């Protein structure tokens, strides 16, 4: 189970979850994605739009089982939508120490999947905490600019603090997104990342590519929208990186 996490907004969490999950499904892996963002962007990106739909929100509340709410969105690929009331769970004050483990408990009966991805919201609140505690691995998209790197040290500090306190450690992968290879700044950020996180930055940076930005509004992954694009090539390569544990050296 991999949480796709970064408290900074707009770094490519949802784009990465959508296209990496579909790339792995197309290569024959059994994949489930969980939309943990109350904005439901991932759910919409797959072309699923049900206004009053129930999702992981109702499983966490104990009203439904995963099998009641999961939707087959593509061959080998299932989606657990956010659900209309997921936002309420960010505010929950009940449950004490257990409230961080609600997603872990909700998902623990999922079997026979090669990969489960959790698309996190851009916050470091309860929903993200739940994703952290449910997952054994974490994929952190970092967009190729200085501010993202600045936010990254904040994120890693939060993670370290939480992991020590809760005695739960995760393996962390980083993926560089929105990469402009010709920009000097972007090159410097990439070099810094490799320096700070040796063996953790997946080998393929995802280039800035307009088709990646366009495809969700058609409810399509990049492989359905434009499979000859740079975006499709990059996410195909990234899937291969993850399968082989291939990192930038
Ligand atoms: N490689 C890319 N090339 C071009 N546009 C991209 C790329 N990656 C993401 N985008 C666009 O950037 C915007 C933010 O991406 P995305 O929604 O994936 O980020 P996010 O981290 O999930 O955001 P949020 O924190 O709001 O959930 C979207 O409009 C998306 O289409
Ligand atoms: Mg998102």
PDB file of C-alpha atoms and ligand atoms in Angstrom, residues 6-16 37 39 41 119-123 141 177-179 206-216 231 235, ligand 1:
ATOM      1  CA  UNK A   6       2.685  15.931  -0.147  1.00  0.00           C
ATOM      2  CA  UNK A   7       0.967  18.612   1.903  1.00  0.00           C
ATOM      3  CA  UNK A   8       1.763  21.109  -0.822  1.00  0.00           C
ATOM      4  CA  UNK A   9      -1.051  21.513  -3.351  1.00  0.00           C
ATOM      5  CA  UNK A  10      -0.706  21.054  -7.091  1.00  0.00           C
ATOM      6  CA  UNK A  11       2.521  19.022  -7.133  1.00  0.00           C
ATOM      7  CA  UNK A  12       1.035  16.153  -9.139  1.00  0.00           C
ATOM      8  CA  UNK A  13      -0.298  13.721  -6.509  1.00  0.00           C
ATOM      9  CA  UNK A  14      -3.547  13.018  -8.338  1.00  0.00           C
ATOM     10  CA  UNK A  15      -1.985  13.017 -11.807  1.00  0.00           C
ATOM     11  CA  UNK A  16       0.602  10.520 -10.566  1.00  0.00           C
ATOM     12  CA  UNK A  37      -9.171  13.890  -1.044  1.00  0.00           C
ATOM     13  CA  UNK A  39     -12.312  17.308  -3.555  1.00  0.00           C
ATOM     14  CA  UNK A  41     -10.370  14.903  -8.184  1.00  0.00           C
ATOM     15  CA  UNK A 119      -4.294   9.820  -3.219  1.00  0.00           C
ATOM     16  CA  UNK A 120      -3.925  12.253  -0.298  1.00  0.00           C
ATOM     17  CA  UNK A 121      -5.312  15.779   0.046  1.00  0.00           C
ATOM     18  CA  UNK A 122      -2.972  18.802   0.189  1.00  0.00           C
ATOM     19  CA  UNK A 123      -2.890  19.016   3.988  1.00  0.00           C
ATOM     20  CA  UNK A 141       5.767  13.923  -5.808  1.00  0.00           C
ATOM     21  CA  UNK A 177       7.057  16.010 -11.486  1.00  0.00           C
ATOM     22  CA  UNK A 178       6.447  18.947 -13.796  1.00  0.00           C
ATOM     23  CA  UNK A 179      10.065  18.807 -14.829  1.00  0.00           C
ATOM     24  CA  UNK A 206       7.832  13.383 -15.183  1.00  0.00           C
ATOM     25  CA  UNK A 207       8.123  16.172 -17.715  1.00  0.00           C
ATOM     26  CA  UNK A 208       5.731  19.090 -17.937  1.00  0.00           C
ATOM     27  CA  UNK A 209       3.277  17.923 -20.582  1.00  0.00           C
ATOM     28  CA  UNK A 210       0.021  19.592 -21.579  1.00  0.00           C
ATOM     29  CA  UNK A 211      -1.733  16.288 -22.347  1.00  0.00           C
ATOM     30  CA  UNK A 212      -1.327  15.285 -18.683  1.00  0.00           C
ATOM     31  CA  UNK A 213      -3.189  18.436 -17.674  1.00  0.00           C
ATOM     32  CA  UNK A 214      -5.925  17.958 -20.287  1.00  0.00           C
ATOM     33  CA  UNK A 215      -6.773  14.270 -19.906  1.00  0.00           C
ATOM     34  CA  UNK A 216      -8.605  14.383 -16.502  1.00  0.00           C
ATOM     35  CA  UNK A 231       3.410  12.122 -20.370  1.00  0.00           C
ATOM     36  CA  UNK A 235       4.408   7.360 -16.518  1.00  0.00           C
TER      37      UNK A 235
HETATM   38  N1  LIG B   1       3.617  16.756 -15.641  1.00  0.00           N
HETATM   39  C1  LIG B   1       2.623  17.654 -15.751  1.00  0.00           C
HETATM   40  N2  LIG B   1       2.550  18.453 -16.838  1.00  0.00           N
HETATM   41  C2  LIG B   1       1.559  19.378 -16.950  1.00  0.00           C
HETATM   42  N3  LIG B   1       0.597  19.569 -16.053  1.00  0.00           N
HETATM   43  C3  LIG B   1       0.609  18.800 -14.949  1.00  0.00           C
HETATM   44  C4  LIG B   1       1.611  17.802 -14.735  1.00  0.00           C
HETATM   45  N4  LIG B   1       1.364  17.201 -13.533  1.00  0.00           N
HETATM   46  C5  LIG B   1       0.267  17.794 -13.037  1.00  0.00           C
HETATM   47  N5  LIG B   1      -0.187  18.762 -13.874  1.00  0.00           N
HETATM   48  C6  LIG B   1      -1.344  19.647 -13.661  1.00  0.00           C
HETATM   49  O1  LIG B   1      -1.085  20.422 -12.514  1.00  0.00           O
HETATM   50  C7  LIG B   1      -2.241  20.572 -11.725  1.00  0.00           C
HETATM   51  C8  LIG B   1      -2.003  19.955 -10.350  1.00  0.00           C
HETATM   52  O2  LIG B   1      -1.768  18.564 -10.511  1.00  0.00           O
HETATM   53  P1  LIG B   1      -2.480  17.507  -9.558  1.00  0.00           P
HETATM   54  O3  LIG B   1      -3.930  17.786  -9.438  1.00  0.00           O
HETATM   55  O4  LIG B   1      -2.066  16.160  -9.987  1.00  0.00           O
HETATM   56  O5  LIG B   1      -1.739  17.887  -8.207  1.00  0.00           O
HETATM   57  P2  LIG B   1      -2.144  17.494  -6.727  1.00  0.00           P
HETATM   58  O6  LIG B   1      -0.883  17.440  -5.952  1.00  0.00           O
HETATM   59  O7  LIG B   1      -3.002  16.287  -6.710  1.00  0.00           O
HETATM   60  O8  LIG B   1      -3.010  18.755  -6.300  1.00  0.00           O
HETATM   61  P3  LIG B   1      -3.894  18.889  -4.957  1.00  0.00           P
HETATM   62  O9  LIG B   1      -2.896  19.101  -3.886  1.00  0.00           O
HETATM   63  O10 LIG B   1      -4.760  20.078  -5.200  1.00  0.00           O
HETATM   64  O11 LIG B   1      -4.643  17.623  -4.795  1.00  0.00           O
HETATM   65  C9  LIG B   1      -3.371  19.881 -12.484  1.00  0.00           C
HETATM   66  O12 LIG B   1      -4.020  20.832 -13.253  1.00  0.00           O
HETATM   67  C10 LIG B   1      -2.637  18.896 -13.368  1.00  0.00           C
HETATM   68  O13 LIG B   1      -3.339  18.611 -14.546  1.00  0.00           O
END
